[in-house]
JSON list of C-alpha atoms in Angstrom, two decimals:
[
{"chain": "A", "resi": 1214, "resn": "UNK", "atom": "CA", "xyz": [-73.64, -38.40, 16.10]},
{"chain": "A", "resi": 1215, "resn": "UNK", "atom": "CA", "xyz": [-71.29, -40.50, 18.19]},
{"chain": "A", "resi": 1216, "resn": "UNK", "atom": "CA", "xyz": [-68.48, -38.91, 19.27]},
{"chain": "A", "resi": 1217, "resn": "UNK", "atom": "CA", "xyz": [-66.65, -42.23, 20.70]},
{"chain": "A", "resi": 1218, "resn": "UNK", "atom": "CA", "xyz": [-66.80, -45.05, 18.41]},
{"chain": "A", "resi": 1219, "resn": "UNK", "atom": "CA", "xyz": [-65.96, -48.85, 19.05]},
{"chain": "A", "resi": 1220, "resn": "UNK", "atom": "CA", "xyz": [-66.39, -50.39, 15.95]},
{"chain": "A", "resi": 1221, "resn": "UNK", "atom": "CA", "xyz": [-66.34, -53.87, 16.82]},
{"chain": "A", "resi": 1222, "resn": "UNK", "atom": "CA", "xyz": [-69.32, -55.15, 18.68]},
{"chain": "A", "resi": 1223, "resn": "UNK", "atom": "CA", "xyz": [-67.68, -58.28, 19.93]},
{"chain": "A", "resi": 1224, "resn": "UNK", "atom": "CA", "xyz": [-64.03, -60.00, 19.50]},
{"chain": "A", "resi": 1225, "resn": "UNK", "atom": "CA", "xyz": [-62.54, -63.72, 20.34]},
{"chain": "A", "resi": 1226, "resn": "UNK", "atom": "CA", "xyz": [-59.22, -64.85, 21.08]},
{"chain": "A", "resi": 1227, "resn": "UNK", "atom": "CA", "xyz": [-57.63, -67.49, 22.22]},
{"chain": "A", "resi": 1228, "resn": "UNK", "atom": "CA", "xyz": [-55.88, -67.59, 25.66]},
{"chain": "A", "resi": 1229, "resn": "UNK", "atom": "CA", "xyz": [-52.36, -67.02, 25.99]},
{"chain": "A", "resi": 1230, "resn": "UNK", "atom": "CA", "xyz": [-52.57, -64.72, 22.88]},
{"chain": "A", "resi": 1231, "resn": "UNK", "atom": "CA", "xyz": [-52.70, -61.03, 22.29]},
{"chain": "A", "resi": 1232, "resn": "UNK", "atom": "CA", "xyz": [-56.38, -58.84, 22.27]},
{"chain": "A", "resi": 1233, "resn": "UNK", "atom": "CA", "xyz": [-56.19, -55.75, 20.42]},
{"chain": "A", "resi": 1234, "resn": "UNK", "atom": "CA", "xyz": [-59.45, -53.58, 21.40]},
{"chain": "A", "resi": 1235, "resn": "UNK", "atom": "CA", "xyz": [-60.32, -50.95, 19.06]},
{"chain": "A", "resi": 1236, "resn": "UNK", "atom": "CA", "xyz": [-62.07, -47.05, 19.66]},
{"chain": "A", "resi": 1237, "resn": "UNK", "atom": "CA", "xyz": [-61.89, -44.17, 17.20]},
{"chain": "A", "resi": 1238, "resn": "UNK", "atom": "CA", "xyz": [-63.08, -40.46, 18.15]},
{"chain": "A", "resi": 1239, "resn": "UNK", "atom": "CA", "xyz": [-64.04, -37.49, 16.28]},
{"chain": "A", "resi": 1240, "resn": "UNK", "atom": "CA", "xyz": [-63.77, -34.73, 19.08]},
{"chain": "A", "resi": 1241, "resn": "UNK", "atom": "CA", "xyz": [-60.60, -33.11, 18.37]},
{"chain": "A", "resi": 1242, "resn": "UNK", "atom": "CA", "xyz": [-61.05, -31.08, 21.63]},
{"chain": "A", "resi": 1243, "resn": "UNK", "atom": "CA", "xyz": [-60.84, -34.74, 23.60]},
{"chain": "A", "resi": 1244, "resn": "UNK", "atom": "CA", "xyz": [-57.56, -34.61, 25.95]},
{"chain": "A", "resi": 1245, "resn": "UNK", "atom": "CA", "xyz": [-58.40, -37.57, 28.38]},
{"chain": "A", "resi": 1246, "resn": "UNK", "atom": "CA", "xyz": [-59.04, -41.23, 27.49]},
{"chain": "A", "resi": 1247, "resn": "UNK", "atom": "CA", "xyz": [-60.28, -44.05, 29.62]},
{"chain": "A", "resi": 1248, "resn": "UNK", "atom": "CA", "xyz": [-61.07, -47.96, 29.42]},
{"chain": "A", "resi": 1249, "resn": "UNK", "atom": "CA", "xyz": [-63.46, -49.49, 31.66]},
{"chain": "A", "resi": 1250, "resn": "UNK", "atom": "CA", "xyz": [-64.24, -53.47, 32.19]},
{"chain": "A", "resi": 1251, "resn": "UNK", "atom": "CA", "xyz": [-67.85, -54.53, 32.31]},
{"chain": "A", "resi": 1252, "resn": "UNK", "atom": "CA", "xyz": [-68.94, -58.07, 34.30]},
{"chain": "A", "resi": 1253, "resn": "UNK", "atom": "CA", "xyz": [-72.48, -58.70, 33.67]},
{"chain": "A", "resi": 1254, "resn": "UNK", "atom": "CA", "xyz": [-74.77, -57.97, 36.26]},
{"chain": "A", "resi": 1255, "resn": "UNK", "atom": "CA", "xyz": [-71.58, -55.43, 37.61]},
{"chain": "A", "resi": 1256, "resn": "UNK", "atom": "CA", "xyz": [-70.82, -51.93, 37.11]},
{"chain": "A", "resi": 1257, "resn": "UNK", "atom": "CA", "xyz": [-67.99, -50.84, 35.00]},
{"chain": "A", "resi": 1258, "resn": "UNK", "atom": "CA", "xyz": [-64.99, -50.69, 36.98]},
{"chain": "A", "resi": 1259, "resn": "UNK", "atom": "CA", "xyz": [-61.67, -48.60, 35.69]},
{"chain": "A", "resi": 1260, "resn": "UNK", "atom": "CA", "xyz": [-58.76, -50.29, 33.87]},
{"chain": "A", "resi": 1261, "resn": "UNK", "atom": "CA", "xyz": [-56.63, -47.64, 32.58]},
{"chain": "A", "resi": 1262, "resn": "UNK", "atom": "CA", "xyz": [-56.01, -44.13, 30.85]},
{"chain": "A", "resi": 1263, "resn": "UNK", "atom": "CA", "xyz": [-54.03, -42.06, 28.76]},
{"chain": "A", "resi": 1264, "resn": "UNK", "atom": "CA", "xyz": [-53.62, -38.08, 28.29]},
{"chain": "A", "resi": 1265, "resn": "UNK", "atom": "CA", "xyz": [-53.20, -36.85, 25.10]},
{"chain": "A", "resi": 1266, "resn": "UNK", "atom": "CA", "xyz": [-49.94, -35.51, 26.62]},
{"chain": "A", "resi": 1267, "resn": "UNK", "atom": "CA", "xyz": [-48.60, -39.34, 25.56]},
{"chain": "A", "resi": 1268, "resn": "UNK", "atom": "CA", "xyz": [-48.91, -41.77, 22.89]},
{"chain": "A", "resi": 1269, "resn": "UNK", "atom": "CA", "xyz": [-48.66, -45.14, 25.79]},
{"chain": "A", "resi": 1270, "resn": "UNK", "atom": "CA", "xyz": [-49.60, -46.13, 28.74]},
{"chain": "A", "resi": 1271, "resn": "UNK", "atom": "CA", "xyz": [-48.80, -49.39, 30.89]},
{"chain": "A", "resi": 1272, "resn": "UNK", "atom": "CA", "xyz": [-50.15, -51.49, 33.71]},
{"chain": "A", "resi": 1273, "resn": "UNK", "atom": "CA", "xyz": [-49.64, -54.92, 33.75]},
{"chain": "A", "resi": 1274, "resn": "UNK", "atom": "CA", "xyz": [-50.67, -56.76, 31.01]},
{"chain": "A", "resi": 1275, "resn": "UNK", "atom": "CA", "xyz": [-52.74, -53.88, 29.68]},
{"chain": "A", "resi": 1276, "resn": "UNK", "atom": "CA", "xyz": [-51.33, -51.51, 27.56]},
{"chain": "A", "resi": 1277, "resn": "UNK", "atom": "CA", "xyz": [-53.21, -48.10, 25.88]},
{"chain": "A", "resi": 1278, "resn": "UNK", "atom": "CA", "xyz": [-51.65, -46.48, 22.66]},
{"chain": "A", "resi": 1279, "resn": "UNK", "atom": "CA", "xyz": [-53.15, -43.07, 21.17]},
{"chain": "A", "resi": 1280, "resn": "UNK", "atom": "CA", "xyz": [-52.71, -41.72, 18.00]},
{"chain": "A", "resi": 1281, "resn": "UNK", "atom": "CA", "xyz": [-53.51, -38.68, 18.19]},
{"chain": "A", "resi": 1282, "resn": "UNK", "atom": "CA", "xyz": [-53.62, -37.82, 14.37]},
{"chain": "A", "resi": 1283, "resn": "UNK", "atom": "CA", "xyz": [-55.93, -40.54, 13.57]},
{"chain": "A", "resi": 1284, "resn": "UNK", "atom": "CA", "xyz": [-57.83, -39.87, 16.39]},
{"chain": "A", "resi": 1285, "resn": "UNK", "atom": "CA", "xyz": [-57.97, -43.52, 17.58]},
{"chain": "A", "resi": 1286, "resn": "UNK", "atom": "CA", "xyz": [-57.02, -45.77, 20.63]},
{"chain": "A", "resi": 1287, "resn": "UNK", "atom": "CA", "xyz": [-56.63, -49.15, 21.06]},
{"chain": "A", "resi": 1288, "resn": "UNK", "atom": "CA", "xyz": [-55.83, -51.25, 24.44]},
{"chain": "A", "resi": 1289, "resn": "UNK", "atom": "CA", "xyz": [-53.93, -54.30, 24.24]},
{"chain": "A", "resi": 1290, "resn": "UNK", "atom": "CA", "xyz": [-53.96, -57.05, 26.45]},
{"chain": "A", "resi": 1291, "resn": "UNK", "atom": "CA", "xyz": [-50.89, -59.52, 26.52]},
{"chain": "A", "resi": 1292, "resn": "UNK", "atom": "CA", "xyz": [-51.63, -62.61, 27.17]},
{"chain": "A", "resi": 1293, "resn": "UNK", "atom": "CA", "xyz": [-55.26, -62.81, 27.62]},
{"chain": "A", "resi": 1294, "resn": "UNK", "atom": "CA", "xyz": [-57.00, -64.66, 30.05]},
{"chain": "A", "resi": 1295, "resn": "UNK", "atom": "CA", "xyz": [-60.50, -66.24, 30.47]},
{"chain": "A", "resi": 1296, "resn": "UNK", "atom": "CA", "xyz": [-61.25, -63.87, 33.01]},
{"chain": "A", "resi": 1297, "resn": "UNK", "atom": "CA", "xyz": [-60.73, -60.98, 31.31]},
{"chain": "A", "resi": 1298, "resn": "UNK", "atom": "CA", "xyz": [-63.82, -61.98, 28.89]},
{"chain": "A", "resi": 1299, "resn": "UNK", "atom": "CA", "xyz": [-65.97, -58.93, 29.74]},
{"chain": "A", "resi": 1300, "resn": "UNK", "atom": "CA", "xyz": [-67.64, -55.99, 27.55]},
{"chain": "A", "resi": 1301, "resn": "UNK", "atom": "CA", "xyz": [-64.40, -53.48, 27.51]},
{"chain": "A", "resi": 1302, "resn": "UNK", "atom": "CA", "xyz": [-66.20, -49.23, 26.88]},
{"chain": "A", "resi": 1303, "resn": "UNK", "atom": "CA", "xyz": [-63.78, -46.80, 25.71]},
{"chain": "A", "resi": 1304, "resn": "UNK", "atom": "CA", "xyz": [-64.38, -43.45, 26.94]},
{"chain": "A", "resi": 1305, "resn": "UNK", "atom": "CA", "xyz": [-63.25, -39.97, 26.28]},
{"chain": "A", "resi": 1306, "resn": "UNK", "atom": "CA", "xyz": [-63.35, -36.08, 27.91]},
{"chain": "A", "resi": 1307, "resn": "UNK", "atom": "CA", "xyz": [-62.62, -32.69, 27.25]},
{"chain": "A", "resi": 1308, "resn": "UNK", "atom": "CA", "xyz": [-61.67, -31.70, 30.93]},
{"chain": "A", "resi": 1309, "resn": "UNK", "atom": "CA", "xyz": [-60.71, -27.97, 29.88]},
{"chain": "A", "resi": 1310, "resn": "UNK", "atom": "CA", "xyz": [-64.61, -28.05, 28.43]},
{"chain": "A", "resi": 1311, "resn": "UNK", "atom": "CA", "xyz": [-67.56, -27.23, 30.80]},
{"chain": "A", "resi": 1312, "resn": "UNK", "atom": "CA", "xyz": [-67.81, -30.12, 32.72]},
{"chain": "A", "resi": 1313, "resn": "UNK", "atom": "CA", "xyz": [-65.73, -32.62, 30.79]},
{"chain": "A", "resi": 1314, "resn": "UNK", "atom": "CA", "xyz": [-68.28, -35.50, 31.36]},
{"chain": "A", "resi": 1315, "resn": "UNK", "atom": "CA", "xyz": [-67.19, -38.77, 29.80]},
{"chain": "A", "resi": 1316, "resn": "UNK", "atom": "CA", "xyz": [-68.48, -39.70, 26.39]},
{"chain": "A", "resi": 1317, "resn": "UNK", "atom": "CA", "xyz": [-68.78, -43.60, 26.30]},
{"chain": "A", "resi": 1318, "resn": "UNK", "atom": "CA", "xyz": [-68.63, -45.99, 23.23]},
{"chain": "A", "resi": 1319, "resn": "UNK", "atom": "CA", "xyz": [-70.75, -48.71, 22.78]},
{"chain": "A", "resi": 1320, "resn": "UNK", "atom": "CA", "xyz": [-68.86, -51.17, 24.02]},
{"chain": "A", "resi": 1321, "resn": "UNK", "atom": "CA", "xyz": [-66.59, -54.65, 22.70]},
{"chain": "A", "resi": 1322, "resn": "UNK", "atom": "CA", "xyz": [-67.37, -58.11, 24.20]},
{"chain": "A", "resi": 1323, "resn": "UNK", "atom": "CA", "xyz": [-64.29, -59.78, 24.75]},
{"chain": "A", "resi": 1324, "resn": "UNK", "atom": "CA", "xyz": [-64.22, -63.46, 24.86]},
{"chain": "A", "resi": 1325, "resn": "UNK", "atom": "CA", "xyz": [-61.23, -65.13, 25.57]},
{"chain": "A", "resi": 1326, "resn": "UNK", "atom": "CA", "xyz": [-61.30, -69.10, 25.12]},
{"chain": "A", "resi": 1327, "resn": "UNK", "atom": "CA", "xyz": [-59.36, -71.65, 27.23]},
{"chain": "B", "resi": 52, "resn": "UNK", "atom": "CA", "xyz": [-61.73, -46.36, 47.79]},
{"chain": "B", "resi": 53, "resn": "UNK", "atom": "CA", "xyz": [-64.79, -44.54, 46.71]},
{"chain": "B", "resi": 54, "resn": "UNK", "atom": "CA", "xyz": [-67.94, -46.70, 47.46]},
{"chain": "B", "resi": 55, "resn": "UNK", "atom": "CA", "xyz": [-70.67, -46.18, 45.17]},
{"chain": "B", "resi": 56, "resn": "UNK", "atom": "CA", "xyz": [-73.66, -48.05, 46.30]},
{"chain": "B", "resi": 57, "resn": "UNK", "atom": "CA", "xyz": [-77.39, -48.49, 44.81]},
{"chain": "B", "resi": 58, "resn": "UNK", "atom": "CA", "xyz": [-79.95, -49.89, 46.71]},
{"chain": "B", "resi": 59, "resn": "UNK", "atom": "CA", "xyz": [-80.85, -52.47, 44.74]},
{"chain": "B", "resi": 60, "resn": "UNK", "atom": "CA", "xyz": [-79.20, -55.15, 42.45]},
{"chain": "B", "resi": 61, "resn": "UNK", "atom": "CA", "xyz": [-82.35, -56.28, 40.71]},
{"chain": "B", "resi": 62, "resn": "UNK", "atom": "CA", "xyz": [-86.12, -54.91, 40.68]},
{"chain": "B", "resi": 63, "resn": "UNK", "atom": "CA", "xyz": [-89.12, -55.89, 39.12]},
{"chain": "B", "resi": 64, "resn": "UNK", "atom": "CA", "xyz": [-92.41, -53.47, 38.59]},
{"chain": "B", "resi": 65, "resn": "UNK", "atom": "CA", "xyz": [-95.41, -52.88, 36.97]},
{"chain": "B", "resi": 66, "resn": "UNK", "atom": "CA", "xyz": [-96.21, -50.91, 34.14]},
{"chain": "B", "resi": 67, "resn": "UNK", "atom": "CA", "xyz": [-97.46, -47.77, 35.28]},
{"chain": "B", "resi": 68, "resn": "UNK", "atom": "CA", "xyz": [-95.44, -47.74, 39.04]},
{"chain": "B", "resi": 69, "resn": "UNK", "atom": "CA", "xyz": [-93.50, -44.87, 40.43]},
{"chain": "B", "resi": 70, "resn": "UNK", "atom": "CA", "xyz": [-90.29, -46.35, 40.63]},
{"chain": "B", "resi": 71, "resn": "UNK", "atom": "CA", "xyz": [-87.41, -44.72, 42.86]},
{"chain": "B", "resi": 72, "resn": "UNK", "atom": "CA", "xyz": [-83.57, -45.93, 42.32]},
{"chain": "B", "resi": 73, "resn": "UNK", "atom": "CA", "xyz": [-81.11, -44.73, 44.67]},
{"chain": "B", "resi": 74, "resn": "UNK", "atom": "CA", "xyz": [-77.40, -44.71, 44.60]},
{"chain": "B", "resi": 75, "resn": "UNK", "atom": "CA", "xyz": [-75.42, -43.18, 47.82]},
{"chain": "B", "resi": 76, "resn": "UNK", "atom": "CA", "xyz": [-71.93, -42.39, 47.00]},
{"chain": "B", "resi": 77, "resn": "UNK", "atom": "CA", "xyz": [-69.16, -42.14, 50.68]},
{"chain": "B", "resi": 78, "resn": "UNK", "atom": "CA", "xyz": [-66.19, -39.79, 49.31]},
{"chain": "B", "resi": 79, "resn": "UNK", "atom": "CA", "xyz": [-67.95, -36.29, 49.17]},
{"chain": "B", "resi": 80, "resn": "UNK", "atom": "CA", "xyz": [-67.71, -36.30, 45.48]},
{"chain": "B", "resi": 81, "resn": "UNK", "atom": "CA", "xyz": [-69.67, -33.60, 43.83]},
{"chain": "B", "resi": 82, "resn": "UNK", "atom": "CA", "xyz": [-70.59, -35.03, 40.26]},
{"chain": "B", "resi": 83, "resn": "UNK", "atom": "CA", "xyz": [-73.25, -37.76, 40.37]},
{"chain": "B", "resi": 84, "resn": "UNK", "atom": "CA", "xyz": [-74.82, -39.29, 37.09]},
{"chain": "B", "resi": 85, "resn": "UNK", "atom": "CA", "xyz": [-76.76, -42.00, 36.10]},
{"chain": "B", "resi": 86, "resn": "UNK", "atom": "CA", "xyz": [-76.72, -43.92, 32.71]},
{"chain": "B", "resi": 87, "resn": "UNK", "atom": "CA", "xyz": [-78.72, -47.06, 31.53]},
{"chain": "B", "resi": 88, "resn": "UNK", "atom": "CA", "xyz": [-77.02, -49.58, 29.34]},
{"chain": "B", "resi": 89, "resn": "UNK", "atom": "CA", "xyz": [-78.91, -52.07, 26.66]},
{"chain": "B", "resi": 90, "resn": "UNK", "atom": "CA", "xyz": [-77.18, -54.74, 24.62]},
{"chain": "B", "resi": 91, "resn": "UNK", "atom": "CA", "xyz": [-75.55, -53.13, 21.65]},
{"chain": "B", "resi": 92, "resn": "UNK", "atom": "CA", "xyz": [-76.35, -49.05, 22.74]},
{"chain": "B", "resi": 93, "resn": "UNK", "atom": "CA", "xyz": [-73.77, -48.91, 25.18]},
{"chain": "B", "resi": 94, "resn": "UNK", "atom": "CA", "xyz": [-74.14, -46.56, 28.27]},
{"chain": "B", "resi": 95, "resn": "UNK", "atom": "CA", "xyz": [-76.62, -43.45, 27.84]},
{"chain": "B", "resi": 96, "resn": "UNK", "atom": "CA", "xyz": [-76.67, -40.97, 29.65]},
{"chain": "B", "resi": 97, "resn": "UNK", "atom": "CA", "xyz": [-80.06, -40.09, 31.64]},
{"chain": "B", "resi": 98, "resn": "UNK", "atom": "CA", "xyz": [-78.73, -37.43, 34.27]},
{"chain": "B", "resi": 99, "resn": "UNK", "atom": "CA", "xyz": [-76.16, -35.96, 35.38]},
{"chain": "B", "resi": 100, "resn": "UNK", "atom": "CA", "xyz": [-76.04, -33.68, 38.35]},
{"chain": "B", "resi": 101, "resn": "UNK", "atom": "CA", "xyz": [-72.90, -31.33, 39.82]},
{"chain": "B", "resi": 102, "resn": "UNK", "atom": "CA", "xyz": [-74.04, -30.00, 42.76]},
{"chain": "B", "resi": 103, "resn": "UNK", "atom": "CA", "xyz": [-76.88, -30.60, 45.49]},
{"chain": "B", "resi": 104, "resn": "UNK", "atom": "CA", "xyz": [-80.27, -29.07, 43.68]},
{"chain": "B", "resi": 105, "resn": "UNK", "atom": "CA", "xyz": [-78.49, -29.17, 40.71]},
{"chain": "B", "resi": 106, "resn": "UNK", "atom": "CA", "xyz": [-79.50, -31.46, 37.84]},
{"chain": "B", "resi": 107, "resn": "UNK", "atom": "CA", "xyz": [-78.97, -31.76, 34.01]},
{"chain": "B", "resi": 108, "resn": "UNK", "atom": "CA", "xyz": [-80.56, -33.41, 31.44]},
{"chain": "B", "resi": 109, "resn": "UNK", "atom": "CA", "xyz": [-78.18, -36.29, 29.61]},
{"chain": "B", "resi": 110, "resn": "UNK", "atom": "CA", "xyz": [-79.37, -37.49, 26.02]},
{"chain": "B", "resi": 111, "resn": "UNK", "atom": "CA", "xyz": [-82.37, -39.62, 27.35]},
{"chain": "B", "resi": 112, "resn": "UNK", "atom": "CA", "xyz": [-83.87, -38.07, 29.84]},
{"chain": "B", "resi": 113, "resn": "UNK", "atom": "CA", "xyz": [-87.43, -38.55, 28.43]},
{"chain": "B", "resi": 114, "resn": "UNK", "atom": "CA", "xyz": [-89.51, -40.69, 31.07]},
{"chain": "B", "resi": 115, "resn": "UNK", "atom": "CA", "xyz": [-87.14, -39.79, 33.95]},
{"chain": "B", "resi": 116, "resn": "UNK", "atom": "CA", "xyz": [-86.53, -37.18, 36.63]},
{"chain": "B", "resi": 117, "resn": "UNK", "atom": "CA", "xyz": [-83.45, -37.28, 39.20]},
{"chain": "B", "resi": 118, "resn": "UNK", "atom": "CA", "xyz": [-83.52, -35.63, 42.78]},
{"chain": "B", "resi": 119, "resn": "UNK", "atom": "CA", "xyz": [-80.02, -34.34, 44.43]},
{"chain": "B", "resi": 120, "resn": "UNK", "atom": "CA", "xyz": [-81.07, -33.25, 48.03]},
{"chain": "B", "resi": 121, "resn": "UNK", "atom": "CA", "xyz": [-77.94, -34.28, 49.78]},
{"chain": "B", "resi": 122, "resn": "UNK", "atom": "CA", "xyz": [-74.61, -34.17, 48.29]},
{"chain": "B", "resi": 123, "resn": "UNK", "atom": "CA", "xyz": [-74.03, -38.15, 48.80]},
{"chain": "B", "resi": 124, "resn": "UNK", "atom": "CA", "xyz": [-77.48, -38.71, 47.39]},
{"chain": "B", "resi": 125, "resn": "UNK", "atom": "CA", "xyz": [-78.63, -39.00, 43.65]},
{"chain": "B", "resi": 126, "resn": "UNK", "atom": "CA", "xyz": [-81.69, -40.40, 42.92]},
{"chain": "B", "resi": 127, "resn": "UNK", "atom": "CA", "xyz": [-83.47, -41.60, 39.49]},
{"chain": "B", "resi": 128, "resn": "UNK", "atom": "CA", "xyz": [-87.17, -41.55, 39.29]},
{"chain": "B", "resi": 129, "resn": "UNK", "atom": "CA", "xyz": [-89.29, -43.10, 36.37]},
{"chain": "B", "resi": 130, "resn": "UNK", "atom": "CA", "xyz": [-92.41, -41.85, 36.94]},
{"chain": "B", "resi": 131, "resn": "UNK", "atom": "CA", "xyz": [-94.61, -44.03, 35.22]},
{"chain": "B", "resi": 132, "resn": "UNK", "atom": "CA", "xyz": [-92.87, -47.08, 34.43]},
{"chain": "B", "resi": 133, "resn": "UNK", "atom": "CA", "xyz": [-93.29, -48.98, 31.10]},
{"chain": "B", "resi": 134, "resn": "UNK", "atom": "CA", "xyz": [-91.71, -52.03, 29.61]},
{"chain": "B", "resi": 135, "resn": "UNK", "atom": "CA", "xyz": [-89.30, -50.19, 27.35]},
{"chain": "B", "resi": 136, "resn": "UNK", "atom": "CA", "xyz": [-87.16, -48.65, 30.64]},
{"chain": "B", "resi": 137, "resn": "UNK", "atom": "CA", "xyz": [-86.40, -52.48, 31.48]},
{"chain": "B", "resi": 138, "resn": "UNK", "atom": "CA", "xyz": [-82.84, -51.67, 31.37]},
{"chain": "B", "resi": 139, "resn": "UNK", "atom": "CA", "xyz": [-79.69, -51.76, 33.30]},
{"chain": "B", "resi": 140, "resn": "UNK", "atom": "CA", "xyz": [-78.92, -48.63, 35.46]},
{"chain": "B", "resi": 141, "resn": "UNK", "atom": "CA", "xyz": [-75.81, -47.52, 36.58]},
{"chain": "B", "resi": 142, "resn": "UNK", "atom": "CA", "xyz": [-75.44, -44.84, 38.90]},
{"chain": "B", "resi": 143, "resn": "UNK", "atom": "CA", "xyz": [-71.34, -42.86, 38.64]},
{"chain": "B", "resi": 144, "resn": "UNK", "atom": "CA", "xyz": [-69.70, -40.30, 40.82]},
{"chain": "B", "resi": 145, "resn": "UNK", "atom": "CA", "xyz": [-66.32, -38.56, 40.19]},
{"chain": "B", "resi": 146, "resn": "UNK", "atom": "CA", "xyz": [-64.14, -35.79, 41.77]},
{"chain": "B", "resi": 147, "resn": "UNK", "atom": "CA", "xyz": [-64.37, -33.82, 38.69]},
{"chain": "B", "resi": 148, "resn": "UNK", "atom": "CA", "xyz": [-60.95, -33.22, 36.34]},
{"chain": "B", "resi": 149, "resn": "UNK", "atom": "CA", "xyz": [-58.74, -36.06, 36.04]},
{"chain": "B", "resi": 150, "resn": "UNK", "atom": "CA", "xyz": [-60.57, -38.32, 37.83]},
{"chain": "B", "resi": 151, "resn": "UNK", "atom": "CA", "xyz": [-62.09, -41.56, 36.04]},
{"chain": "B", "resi": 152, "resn": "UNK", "atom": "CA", "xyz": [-65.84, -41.99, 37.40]},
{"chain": "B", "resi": 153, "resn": "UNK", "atom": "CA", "xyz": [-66.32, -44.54, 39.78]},
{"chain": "B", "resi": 154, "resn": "UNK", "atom": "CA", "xyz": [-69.74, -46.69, 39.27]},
{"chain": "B", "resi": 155, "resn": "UNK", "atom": "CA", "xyz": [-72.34, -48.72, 41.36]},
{"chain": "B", "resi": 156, "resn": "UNK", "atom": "CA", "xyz": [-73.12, -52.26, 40.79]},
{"chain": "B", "resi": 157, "resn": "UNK", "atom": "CA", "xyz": [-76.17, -51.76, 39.23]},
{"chain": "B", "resi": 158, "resn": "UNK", "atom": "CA", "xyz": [-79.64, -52.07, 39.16]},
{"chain": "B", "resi": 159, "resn": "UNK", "atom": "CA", "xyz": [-81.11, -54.85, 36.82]},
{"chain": "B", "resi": 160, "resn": "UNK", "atom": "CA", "xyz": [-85.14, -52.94, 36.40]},
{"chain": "B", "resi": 161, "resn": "UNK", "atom": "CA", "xyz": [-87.54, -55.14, 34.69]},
{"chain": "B", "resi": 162, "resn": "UNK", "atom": "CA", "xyz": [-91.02, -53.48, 34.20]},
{"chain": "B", "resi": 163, "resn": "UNK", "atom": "CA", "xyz": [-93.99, -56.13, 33.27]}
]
């Protein structure tokens, strides 16, 4: 059963305007939340995180929100670029669990047209 | 900055080889793993290890087997390869805690 869900496959916006990326979780005991930026043929690389101490976080034009009652995130990204057209994974941990490995979602392909 | 590197960007092998991915991470960091990604699964988990000698299985682990001999080192065996492991791999390393995992570039495997 997943336990990090990103409901929407893929998403398309037009530059200049806002992308809202979407994740949902079931794991109550999650306390750590991260986005990661997929190129093809590249690894992920890290974008940004949130505790579950806060409800936002902010770097640039990226922006995280969690709501922790309806277990769900969402990163936005304001304005959107071409380059940022990538598959975006939503991940979450439990680090006061075992090991507190990261559980990954499935991934959103952004496209962002000129 | 924490330099994960695998050894390969792209392979291609026959069905039936004993194929050996490596990935060499440089900051000492003690929790290796390595996930495969396919178009519209994500990233799976394969193996994860936390120690030298250490390994654990992830939620596919079925057609592979990892070695951890040095700390740095993590590698991915498929021991008989066959056209369905044509995948992606991604090899990870973190601190542990806190810390976001840091990945590889990748290894594009194609098994004909």
């Amino acid at each position: 059963d997943q336990q990090v869900k990103q409901n929407s496959p893929s998403l398309s916006v037009q530059e200049g305007r806002i992308s809202i990326l979407n994740c949902d979780y079931t794991n109550s005991m999650f306390d750590y939340f991260l986005w990661y930026k997929k190129y093809p043929a590249e690894g992920p690389t890290f974008l940004i995180s949130i505790s579950s101490i806060k409800d936002k976080n902010e770097d640039g034009r990226f922006t995280v929100f969690l709501n922790k009652s309806a277990k769900h995130l969402s990163l936005h990204i304001v304005p959107s670029q071409p380059g940022d057209s990538a598959v975006y994974f939503c991940a979450a941990s439990a680090w006061g669990g075992s090991q507190g490995n990261l559980i990954f979602g499935k991934g959103t392909k952004l496209s962002v047209k000129p | 900055d924490v330099k994960v590197t695998q050894s390969s960007r792209y392979l291609v092998k026959r069905t039936g080889e004993k194929v050996f991915l490596e990935c060499v991470q440089d900051m000492d960091h003690e929790n290796m793993f390595w996930y495969r990604q396919d178009p519209g699964l994500g990233l799976r988990l394969i193996y994860f290890s936390y120690d030298v000698k250490m390994k654990e299985k992830g939620d596919i682990p079925e057609g592979y087997s990892v070695s951890r001999e040095k700390k740095e080192r993590f590698s991915l065996i498929l021991e008989s390869a066959s056209t369905n492991q044509t995948s992606m791999y991604l090899c990870a390393s973190t601190l542990g805690g806190s810390y976001g995992y840091t990945f590889g570039s990748g290894t594009r495997l194609t098994v004909v």
